[in-house]
Every structure is written in C-alpha cells, then in structure tokens.
mmCIF file with all atom_site columns, C-alpha atoms in Angstrom:
data_model
loop_
_atom_site.group_PDB
_atom_site.id
_atom_site.type_symbol
_atom_site.label_atom_id
_atom_site.label_alt_id
_atom_site.label_comp_id
_atom_site.label_asym_id
_atom_site.label_entity_id
_atom_site.label_seq_id
_atom_site.pdbx_PDB_ins_code
_atom_site.Cartn_x
_atom_site.Cartn_y
_atom_site.Cartn_z
_atom_site.occupancy
_atom_site.B_iso_or_equiv
_atom_site.pdbx_formal_charge
_atom_site.auth_seq_id
_atom_site.auth_comp_id
_atom_site.auth_asym_id
_atom_site.auth_atom_id
_atom_site.pdbx_PDB_model_num
ATOM 1   C CA . MET A 1 1   ? -26.681 48.976 8.049  1.00 0.00 ? 107 MET A CA 1
ATOM 2   C CA . ALA A 1 2   ? -30.291 49.177 8.083  1.00 0.00 ? 108 ALA A CA 1
ATOM 3   C CA . THR A 1 3   ? -32.162 50.695 10.946 1.00 0.00 ? 109 THR A CA 1
ATOM 4   C CA . ARG A 1 4   ? -35.969 50.475 11.663 1.00 0.00 ? 110 ARG A CA 1
ATOM 5   C CA . LYS A 1 5   ? -38.010 53.698 11.518 1.00 0.00 ? 111 LYS A CA 1
ATOM 6   C CA . PRO A 1 6   ? -41.355 53.842 13.400 1.00 0.00 ? 112 PRO A CA 1
ATOM 7   C CA . GLN A 1 7   ? -44.116 55.799 12.107 1.00 0.00 ? 113 GLN A CA 1
ATOM 8   C CA . ARG A 1 8   ? -44.435 59.196 13.672 1.00 0.00 ? 114 ARG A CA 1
ATOM 9   C CA . GLY A 1 9   ? -46.256 58.643 17.105 1.00 0.00 ? 115 GLY A CA 1
ATOM 10  C CA . ARG A 1 10  ? -45.780 54.842 17.024 1.00 0.00 ? 116 ARG A CA 1
ATOM 11  C CA . LYS A 1 11  ? -43.253 52.691 18.903 1.00 0.00 ? 117 LYS A CA 1
ATOM 12  C CA . THR A 1 12  ? -41.399 50.034 17.009 1.00 0.00 ? 118 THR A CA 1
ATOM 13  C CA . ALA A 1 13  ? -42.695 46.431 16.921 1.00 0.00 ? 119 ALA A CA 1
ATOM 14  C CA . GLY A 1 14  ? -43.581 45.156 20.630 1.00 0.00 ? 120 GLY A CA 1
ATOM 15  C CA . PRO A 1 15  ? -44.266 41.948 22.065 1.00 0.00 ? 121 PRO A CA 1
ATOM 16  C CA . ALA A 1 16  ? -45.710 39.003 19.918 1.00 0.00 ? 122 ALA A CA 1
ATOM 17  C CA . GLY A 1 17  ? -49.320 39.717 19.251 1.00 0.00 ? 123 GLY A CA 1
ATOM 18  C CA . ARG A 1 18  ? -48.756 43.386 19.063 1.00 0.00 ? 124 ARG A CA 1
ATOM 19  C CA . GLY A 1 19  ? -46.678 44.971 16.242 1.00 0.00 ? 125 GLY A CA 1
ATOM 20  C CA . ALA A 1 20  ? -44.426 42.811 14.110 1.00 0.00 ? 126 ALA A CA 1
ATOM 21  C CA . PRO A 1 21  ? -43.636 39.404 14.833 1.00 0.00 ? 127 PRO A CA 1
ATOM 22  C CA . SER A 1 22  ? -40.088 38.465 16.301 1.00 0.00 ? 128 SER A CA 1
ATOM 23  C CA . GLY A 1 23  ? -37.939 41.285 15.125 1.00 0.00 ? 129 GLY A CA 1
ATOM 24  C CA . GLY A 1 24  ? -39.865 42.109 12.053 1.00 0.00 ? 130 GLY A CA 1
ATOM 25  C CA . VAL A 1 25  ? -41.042 45.390 10.805 1.00 0.00 ? 131 VAL A CA 1
ATOM 26  C CA . GLY A 1 26  ? -44.696 46.335 11.774 1.00 0.00 ? 132 GLY A CA 1
ATOM 27  C CA . HIS A 1 27  ? -47.450 48.133 9.806  1.00 0.00 ? 133 HIS A CA 1
ATOM 28  C CA . GLY A 1 28  ? -46.669 51.667 9.676  1.00 0.00 ? 134 GLY A CA 1
ATOM 29  C CA . GLU A 1 29  ? -42.823 51.109 10.129 1.00 0.00 ? 135 GLU A CA 1
ATOM 30  C CA . PHE A 1 30  ? -40.171 50.767 7.578  1.00 0.00 ? 136 PHE A CA 1
ATOM 31  C CA . VAL A 1 31  ? -36.611 50.101 7.389  1.00 0.00 ? 137 VAL A CA 1
ATOM 32  C CA . VAL A 1 32  ? -34.033 52.817 6.842  1.00 0.00 ? 138 VAL A CA 1
ATOM 33  C CA . TYR A 1 33  ? -31.431 51.647 4.307  1.00 0.00 ? 139 TYR A CA 1
ATOM 34  C CA . PRO A 1 34  ? -28.202 53.421 3.133  1.00 0.00 ? 140 PRO A CA 1
ATOM 35  C CA . GLY A 1 35  ? -28.087 54.791 -0.210 1.00 0.00 ? 141 GLY A CA 1
ATOM 36  C CA . VAL A 1 36  ? -31.936 55.888 -0.287 1.00 0.00 ? 142 VAL A CA 1
ATOM 37  C CA . PRO A 1 37  ? -32.641 59.424 -1.327 1.00 0.00 ? 143 PRO A CA 1
ATOM 38  C CA . GLY A 1 38  ? -33.672 61.380 2.052  1.00 0.00 ? 144 GLY A CA 1
ATOM 39  C CA . GLY A 1 39  ? -36.825 62.681 0.290  1.00 0.00 ? 145 GLY A CA 1
ATOM 40  C CA . MET A 1 40  ? -38.228 59.182 -0.100 1.00 0.00 ? 146 MET A CA 1
ATOM 41  C CA . TYR A 1 41  ? -38.166 58.632 3.723  1.00 0.00 ? 147 TYR A CA 1
ATOM 42  C CA . GLU A 1 42  ? -39.784 62.180 4.369  1.00 0.00 ? 148 GLU A CA 1
ATOM 43  C CA . LEU A 1 43  ? -42.332 61.043 1.607  1.00 0.00 ? 149 LEU A CA 1
ATOM 44  C CA . LEU A 1 44  ? -42.961 57.786 3.685  1.00 0.00 ? 150 LEU A CA 1
ATOM 45  C CA . GLU A 1 45  ? -43.375 59.601 7.032  1.00 0.00 ? 151 GLU A CA 1
ATOM 46  C CA . ARG A 1 46  ? -45.991 61.966 5.271  1.00 0.00 ? 152 ARG A CA 1
ATOM 47  C CA . LEU A 1 47  ? -47.554 58.932 3.637  1.00 0.00 ? 153 LEU A CA 1
ATOM 48  C CA . SER A 1 48  ? -47.831 57.060 7.005  1.00 0.00 ? 154 SER A CA 1
ATOM 49  C CA . ALA A 1 49  ? -49.297 60.069 8.557  1.00 0.00 ? 155 ALA A CA 1
ATOM 50  C CA . ALA A 1 50  ? -51.944 60.607 5.887  1.00 0.00 ? 156 ALA A CA 1
ATOM 51  C CA . ALA A 1 51  ? -52.866 57.063 5.674  1.00 0.00 ? 157 ALA A CA 1
ATOM 52  C CA . GLY A 1 52  ? -52.950 56.542 9.512  1.00 0.00 ? 158 GLY A CA 1
ATOM 53  C CA . ASP A 1 53  ? -54.245 53.107 10.546 1.00 0.00 ? 159 ASP A CA 1
ATOM 54  C CA . SER A 1 54  ? -56.233 52.631 7.263  1.00 0.00 ? 160 SER A CA 1
ATOM 55  C CA . PRO A 1 55  ? -56.779 48.925 6.731  1.00 0.00 ? 161 PRO A CA 1
ATOM 56  C CA . ASP A 1 56  ? -56.456 49.917 2.873  1.00 0.00 ? 162 ASP A CA 1
ATOM 57  C CA . PHE A 1 57  ? -52.699 50.732 3.402  1.00 0.00 ? 163 PHE A CA 1
ATOM 58  C CA . GLY A 1 58  ? -50.272 48.082 2.546  1.00 0.00 ? 164 GLY A CA 1
ATOM 59  C CA . SER A 1 59  ? -46.549 47.799 2.776  1.00 0.00 ? 165 SER A CA 1
ATOM 60  C CA . PRO A 1 60  ? -44.482 50.300 0.799  1.00 0.00 ? 166 PRO A CA 1
ATOM 61  C CA . GLY A 1 61  ? -41.753 49.000 -1.216 1.00 0.00 ? 167 GLY A CA 1
ATOM 62  C CA . ILE A 1 62  ? -38.311 50.583 -2.336 1.00 0.00 ? 168 ILE A CA 1
ATOM 63  C CA . SER A 1 63  ? -36.757 49.176 -5.403 1.00 0.00 ? 169 SER A CA 1
ATOM 64  C CA . LEU A 1 64  ? -33.371 47.619 -5.115 1.00 0.00 ? 170 LEU A CA 1
ATOM 65  C CA . ASP A 1 65  ? -31.717 50.286 -7.122 1.00 0.00 ? 171 ASP A CA 1
ATOM 66  C CA . ARG A 1 66  ? -33.265 52.715 -4.665 1.00 0.00 ? 172 ARG A CA 1
ATOM 67  C CA . THR A 1 67  ? -34.957 54.925 -7.494 1.00 0.00 ? 173 THR A CA 1
ATOM 68  C CA . ARG A 1 68  ? -38.654 53.923 -6.929 1.00 0.00 ? 174 ARG A CA 1
ATOM 69  C CA . LEU A 1 69  ? -41.071 53.894 -4.138 1.00 0.00 ? 175 LEU A CA 1
ATOM 70  C CA . THR A 1 70  ? -44.229 51.439 -4.545 1.00 0.00 ? 176 THR A CA 1
ATOM 71  C CA . VAL A 1 71  ? -47.178 52.598 -2.453 1.00 0.00 ? 177 VAL A CA 1
ATOM 72  C CA . ARG A 1 72  ? -49.647 49.436 -2.109 1.00 0.00 ? 178 ARG A CA 1
ATOM 73  C CA . TRP A 1 73  ? -53.383 50.393 -1.652 1.00 0.00 ? 179 TRP A CA 1
ATOM 74  C CA . PHE A 1 74  ? -56.671 48.755 -1.596 1.00 0.00 ? 180 PHE A CA 1
ATOM 75  C CA . GLY A 1 75  ? -59.089 50.466 -3.456 1.00 0.00 ? 181 GLY A CA 1
ATOM 76  C CA . GLU A 1 76  ? -59.181 54.322 -4.443 1.00 0.00 ? 182 GLU A CA 1
ATOM 77  C CA . LEU A 1 77  ? -56.652 56.606 -2.826 1.00 0.00 ? 183 LEU A CA 1
ATOM 78  C CA . PRO A 1 78  ? -58.257 59.031 -0.321 1.00 0.00 ? 184 PRO A CA 1
ATOM 79  C CA . PRO A 1 79  ? -57.548 62.527 -1.255 1.00 0.00 ? 185 PRO A CA 1
ATOM 80  C CA . ALA A 1 80  ? -54.904 63.122 1.661  1.00 0.00 ? 186 ALA A CA 1
ATOM 81  C CA . VAL A 1 81  ? -53.025 60.159 0.424  1.00 0.00 ? 187 VAL A CA 1
ATOM 82  C CA . ARG A 1 82  ? -53.125 61.122 -3.230 1.00 0.00 ? 188 ARG A CA 1
ATOM 83  C CA . ALA A 1 83  ? -51.927 64.650 -2.327 1.00 0.00 ? 189 ALA A CA 1
ATOM 84  C CA . VAL A 1 84  ? -48.783 63.018 -0.590 1.00 0.00 ? 190 VAL A CA 1
ATOM 85  C CA . VAL A 1 85  ? -48.176 60.508 -3.541 1.00 0.00 ? 191 VAL A CA 1
ATOM 86  C CA . GLU A 1 86  ? -48.528 63.634 -6.004 1.00 0.00 ? 192 GLU A CA 1
ATOM 87  C CA . SER A 1 87  ? -46.114 65.533 -4.076 1.00 0.00 ? 193 SER A CA 1
ATOM 88  C CA . ALA A 1 88  ? -43.026 63.386 -4.483 1.00 0.00 ? 194 ALA A CA 1
ATOM 89  C CA . GLY A 1 89  ? -39.810 64.806 -4.811 1.00 0.00 ? 195 GLY A CA 1
ATOM 90  C CA . VAL A 1 90  ? -37.141 64.695 -7.180 1.00 0.00 ? 196 VAL A CA 1
ATOM 91  C CA . GLY A 1 91  ? -34.665 61.861 -7.648 1.00 0.00 ? 197 GLY A CA 1
ATOM 92  C CA . PHE A 1 92  ? -37.120 58.911 -7.391 1.00 0.00 ? 198 PHE A CA 1
ATOM 93  C CA . ALA A 1 93  ? -40.321 57.688 -8.932 1.00 0.00 ? 199 ALA A CA 1
ATOM 94  C CA . VAL A 1 94  ? -43.479 56.787 -7.065 1.00 0.00 ? 200 VAL A CA 1
ATOM 95  C CA . ALA A 1 95  ? -45.913 54.272 -8.065 1.00 0.00 ? 201 ALA A CA 1
ATOM 96  C CA . VAL A 1 96  ? -49.288 53.238 -6.758 1.00 0.00 ? 202 VAL A CA 1
ATOM 97  C CA . GLU A 1 97  ? -50.029 49.279 -6.829 1.00 0.00 ? 203 GLU A CA 1
ATOM 98  C CA . GLN A 1 98  ? -53.347 48.049 -6.211 1.00 0.00 ? 204 GLN A CA 1
ATOM 99  C CA . THR A 1 99  ? -53.711 45.277 -3.765 1.00 0.00 ? 205 THR A CA 1
ATOM 100 C CA . GLU A 1 100 ? -56.013 42.129 -4.560 1.00 0.00 ? 206 GLU A CA 1
ATOM 101 C CA . PHE A 1 101 ? -57.155 42.080 -0.925 1.00 0.00 ? 207 PHE A CA 1
ATOM 102 C CA . ARG A 1 102 ? -57.536 44.808 1.767  1.00 0.00 ? 208 ARG A CA 1
ATOM 103 C CA . PRO A 1 103 ? -54.080 44.589 3.580  1.00 0.00 ? 209 PRO A CA 1
ATOM 104 C CA . GLY A 1 104 ? -55.881 45.244 7.037  1.00 0.00 ? 210 GLY A CA 1
ATOM 105 C CA . ASP A 1 105 ? -57.874 41.982 6.492  1.00 0.00 ? 211 ASP A CA 1
ATOM 106 C CA . LEU A 1 106 ? -54.851 40.035 5.583  1.00 0.00 ? 212 LEU A CA 1
ATOM 107 C CA . ARG A 1 107 ? -53.061 41.380 8.700  1.00 0.00 ? 213 ARG A CA 1
ATOM 108 C CA . ALA A 1 108 ? -55.932 40.201 10.919 1.00 0.00 ? 214 ALA A CA 1
ATOM 109 C CA . GLU A 1 109 ? -56.237 36.913 9.297  1.00 0.00 ? 215 GLU A CA 1
ATOM 110 C CA . ALA A 1 110 ? -52.522 36.265 9.792  1.00 0.00 ? 216 ALA A CA 1
ATOM 111 C CA . GLU A 1 111 ? -52.827 37.114 13.515 1.00 0.00 ? 217 GLU A CA 1
ATOM 112 C CA . ARG A 1 112 ? -55.855 34.674 13.682 1.00 0.00 ? 218 ARG A CA 1
ATOM 113 C CA . LEU A 1 113 ? -53.953 31.836 12.100 1.00 0.00 ? 219 LEU A CA 1
ATOM 114 C CA . VAL A 1 114 ? -51.007 32.243 14.483 1.00 0.00 ? 220 VAL A CA 1
ATOM 115 C CA . ARG A 1 115 ? -53.444 32.472 17.481 1.00 0.00 ? 221 ARG A CA 1
ATOM 116 C CA . GLU A 1 116 ? -55.614 29.769 16.531 1.00 0.00 ? 222 GLU A CA 1
ATOM 117 C CA . HIS A 1 117 ? -52.923 27.299 15.038 1.00 0.00 ? 223 HIS A CA 1
ATOM 118 C CA . SER A 1 118 ? -49.937 28.158 17.322 1.00 0.00 ? 224 SER A CA 1
ATOM 119 C CA . GLY A 1 119 ? -48.330 24.590 17.190 1.00 0.00 ? 225 GLY A CA 1
ATOM 120 C CA . ILE A 1 120 ? -48.772 24.255 13.367 1.00 0.00 ? 226 ILE A CA 1
ATOM 121 C CA . VAL A 1 121 ? -48.419 28.030 12.285 1.00 0.00 ? 227 VAL A CA 1
ATOM 122 C CA . ALA A 1 122 ? -44.993 29.430 13.731 1.00 0.00 ? 228 ALA A CA 1
ATOM 123 C CA . ALA A 1 123 ? -45.471 32.841 12.053 1.00 0.00 ? 229 ALA A CA 1
ATOM 124 C CA . ALA A 1 124 ? -47.808 34.467 9.545  1.00 0.00 ? 230 ALA A CA 1
ATOM 125 C CA . SER A 1 125 ? -47.828 37.973 7.847  1.00 0.00 ? 231 SER A CA 1
ATOM 126 C CA . ALA A 1 126 ? -49.744 39.633 5.075  1.00 0.00 ? 232 ALA A CA 1
ATOM 127 C CA . ARG A 1 127 ? -47.590 39.588 1.991  1.00 0.00 ? 233 ARG A CA 1
ATOM 128 C CA . PRO A 1 128 ? -46.381 43.037 0.930  1.00 0.00 ? 234 PRO A CA 1
ATOM 129 C CA . GLU A 1 129 ? -48.076 42.536 -2.560 1.00 0.00 ? 235 GLU A CA 1
ATOM 130 C CA . GLY A 1 130 ? -51.582 42.164 -0.807 1.00 0.00 ? 236 GLY A CA 1
ATOM 131 C CA . ASP A 1 131 ? -52.324 38.903 -2.690 1.00 0.00 ? 237 ASP A CA 1
ATOM 132 C CA . GLY A 1 132 ? -52.250 36.699 0.355  1.00 0.00 ? 238 GLY A CA 1
ATOM 133 C CA . ILE A 1 133 ? -50.641 35.531 3.600  1.00 0.00 ? 239 ILE A CA 1
ATOM 134 C CA . GLU A 1 134 ? -47.048 34.226 4.082  1.00 0.00 ? 240 GLU A CA 1
ATOM 135 C CA . VAL A 1 135 ? -47.357 31.125 6.523  1.00 0.00 ? 241 VAL A CA 1
ATOM 136 C CA . LEU A 1 136 ? -44.244 29.789 8.450  1.00 0.00 ? 242 LEU A CA 1
ATOM 137 C CA . VAL A 1 137 ? -44.670 25.955 9.380  1.00 0.00 ? 243 VAL A CA 1
ATOM 138 C CA . PRO A 1 138 ? -41.921 24.318 11.672 1.00 0.00 ? 244 PRO A CA 1
ATOM 139 C CA . PRO A 1 139 ? -39.941 21.552 10.175 1.00 0.00 ? 245 PRO A CA 1
ATOM 140 C CA . GLU A 1 140 ? -41.162 19.196 12.805 1.00 0.00 ? 246 GLU A CA 1
ATOM 141 C CA . VAL A 1 141 ? -44.773 19.660 11.536 1.00 0.00 ? 247 VAL A CA 1
ATOM 142 C CA . THR A 1 142 ? -43.974 19.201 7.979  1.00 0.00 ? 248 THR A CA 1
ATOM 143 C CA . GLY A 1 143 ? -41.701 16.105 8.121  1.00 0.00 ? 249 GLY A CA 1
ATOM 144 C CA . SER A 1 144 ? -44.510 13.386 8.015  1.00 0.00 ? 250 SER A CA 1
ATOM 145 C CA . ALA A 1 145 ? -46.903 15.613 5.906  1.00 0.00 ? 251 ALA A CA 1
ATOM 146 C CA . GLY A 1 146 ? -44.542 16.142 3.043  1.00 0.00 ? 252 GLY A CA 1
ATOM 147 C CA . GLY A 1 147 ? -44.279 19.932 3.030  1.00 0.00 ? 253 GLY A CA 1
ATOM 148 C CA . ALA A 1 148 ? -45.713 23.028 4.444  1.00 0.00 ? 254 ALA A CA 1
ATOM 149 C CA . ALA A 1 149 ? -48.722 23.288 2.315  1.00 0.00 ? 255 ALA A CA 1
ATOM 150 C CA . ALA A 1 150 ? -49.557 19.632 3.047  1.00 0.00 ? 256 ALA A CA 1
ATOM 151 C CA . ALA A 1 151 ? -49.044 20.169 6.678  1.00 0.00 ? 257 ALA A CA 1
ATOM 152 C CA . LEU A 1 152 ? -51.654 22.958 6.824  1.00 0.00 ? 258 LEU A CA 1
ATOM 153 C CA . GLU A 1 153 ? -54.104 20.862 4.951  1.00 0.00 ? 259 GLU A CA 1
ATOM 154 C CA . GLN A 1 154 ? -53.423 17.867 7.084  1.00 0.00 ? 260 GLN A CA 1
ATOM 155 C CA . HIS A 1 155 ? -54.096 19.891 10.261 1.00 0.00 ? 261 HIS A CA 1
ATOM 156 C CA . GLY A 1 156 ? -57.036 21.561 9.050  1.00 0.00 ? 262 GLY A CA 1
ATOM 157 C CA . VAL A 1 157 ? -55.513 25.181 8.898  1.00 0.00 ? 263 VAL A CA 1
ATOM 158 C CA . VAL A 1 158 ? -57.735 27.009 6.230  1.00 0.00 ? 264 VAL A CA 1
ATOM 159 C CA . SER A 1 159 ? -58.324 30.560 5.277  1.00 0.00 ? 265 SER A CA 1
ATOM 160 C CA . GLY A 1 160 ? -60.419 32.632 2.910  1.00 0.00 ? 266 GLY A CA 1
ATOM 161 C CA . PHE A 1 161 ? -57.284 34.024 1.450  1.00 0.00 ? 267 PHE A CA 1
ATOM 162 C CA . PRO A 1 162 ? -54.406 32.382 -0.416 1.00 0.00 ? 268 PRO A CA 1
ATOM 163 C CA . LEU A 1 163 ? -51.824 30.767 1.889  1.00 0.00 ? 269 LEU A CA 1
ATOM 164 C CA . PHE A 1 164 ? -47.992 30.791 0.668  1.00 0.00 ? 270 PHE A CA 1
ATOM 165 C CA . ALA A 1 165 ? -46.671 28.162 3.313  1.00 0.00 ? 271 ALA A CA 1
ATOM 166 C CA . GLU A 1 166 ? -42.957 27.693 3.735  1.00 0.00 ? 272 GLU A CA 1
ATOM 167 C CA . VAL A 1 167 ? -40.967 25.573 6.221  1.00 0.00 ? 273 VAL A CA 1
ATOM 168 C CA . GLY A 1 168 ? -39.114 27.462 9.108  1.00 0.00 ? 274 GLY A CA 1
ATOM 169 C CA . SER A 1 169 ? -39.038 28.364 12.552 1.00 0.00 ? 275 SER A CA 1
ATOM 170 C CA . ALA A 1 170 ? -39.995 31.857 13.921 1.00 0.00 ? 276 ALA A CA 1
ATOM 171 C CA . LEU A 1 171 ? -37.211 33.747 15.999 1.00 0.00 ? 277 LEU A CA 1
ATOM 172 C CA . PRO A 1 172 ? -37.659 33.777 19.615 1.00 0.00 ? 278 PRO A CA 1
ATOM 173 C CA . GLY A 1 173 ? -39.661 36.844 20.809 1.00 0.00 ? 279 GLY A CA 1
#
C-alpha cells in the first residue's frame, strides 16, 4: 500500500486551490511505495529540503523496478541540490533530467487554467516530464466538440505551454 509523504515542514495537500488537486500529490510531496530502498526516500527528503520552493524543481520519479530515481530540473542545478544528488546512496541510481519548461511556471499556468475556465477544465497539472500541462475536460463538455482538445479550442482555452487534454472528471475535493 502506498502512503503520501510530505516534504519536511509541509502539510500534505490541502483544499482545492492549495496543494494537490483532489487527493493528488502536491509539489514537494511524494508517495511512499513498498519495496523502494529506504535510502531513496531519505535522498528525496534531503533533495526537497535543498531545493525548497524553487520553481526550477520538477516532480521526481521512481522507476517501476525501484532502482532509479529521476530528478527533474529546469536549468543548471544549484550547488546545494547537486551535492545531494551526488551523495546518493548504494542500491539505486540517480539521474538528472532537464525539463523543457520551468516546473513552477507550469504549475502556475495549470492553476490559472482551472481558475479561469472552471466549467471547461475539471483539473490541470504540470506534467512530471516538464513538457506541458495535463488538462482534464469533463465528458459533458467534450461530447459535441468531438474530443477533449477540440473542446478546449472551441471554448477558447489557450496557453503558452503545450496542453495534453484528456476526457475525465475530477474527484470531489
């Protein structure tokens, strides 16, 4: 069973508009899965502490076989973050993956899309890869438009970032 682990000094996701949307994992939080080397979570905690609220810090990823931690970052790693990455323990690999866009900008844009297009955009979040924004469009909006992307276009939902639209409903908060 997976559990949510907040960044030190942070609460887990709060009400809609603050933290993660409807039961999701927010920035600086991570899910604890069984079978992951303990040192990986210790490294994630130190990484979150070193990165703080940097808008350049993306969503870390753990490989399915639990042997690799991917740190996603926009631009050059600051010395404190690089030191944490280079101090990785034994039993797993750590890779740094550059994001195309600043994760903080993607998170802010996702919040704007939900706020300004609440009837059309059920939920939005920065993609972990840092290459755009996942947008959830309710089925009742997409029906006559012919799909999620077409519904966004039809209703004038635009962004300076790539949008990856899917049909679905957000969980009640």
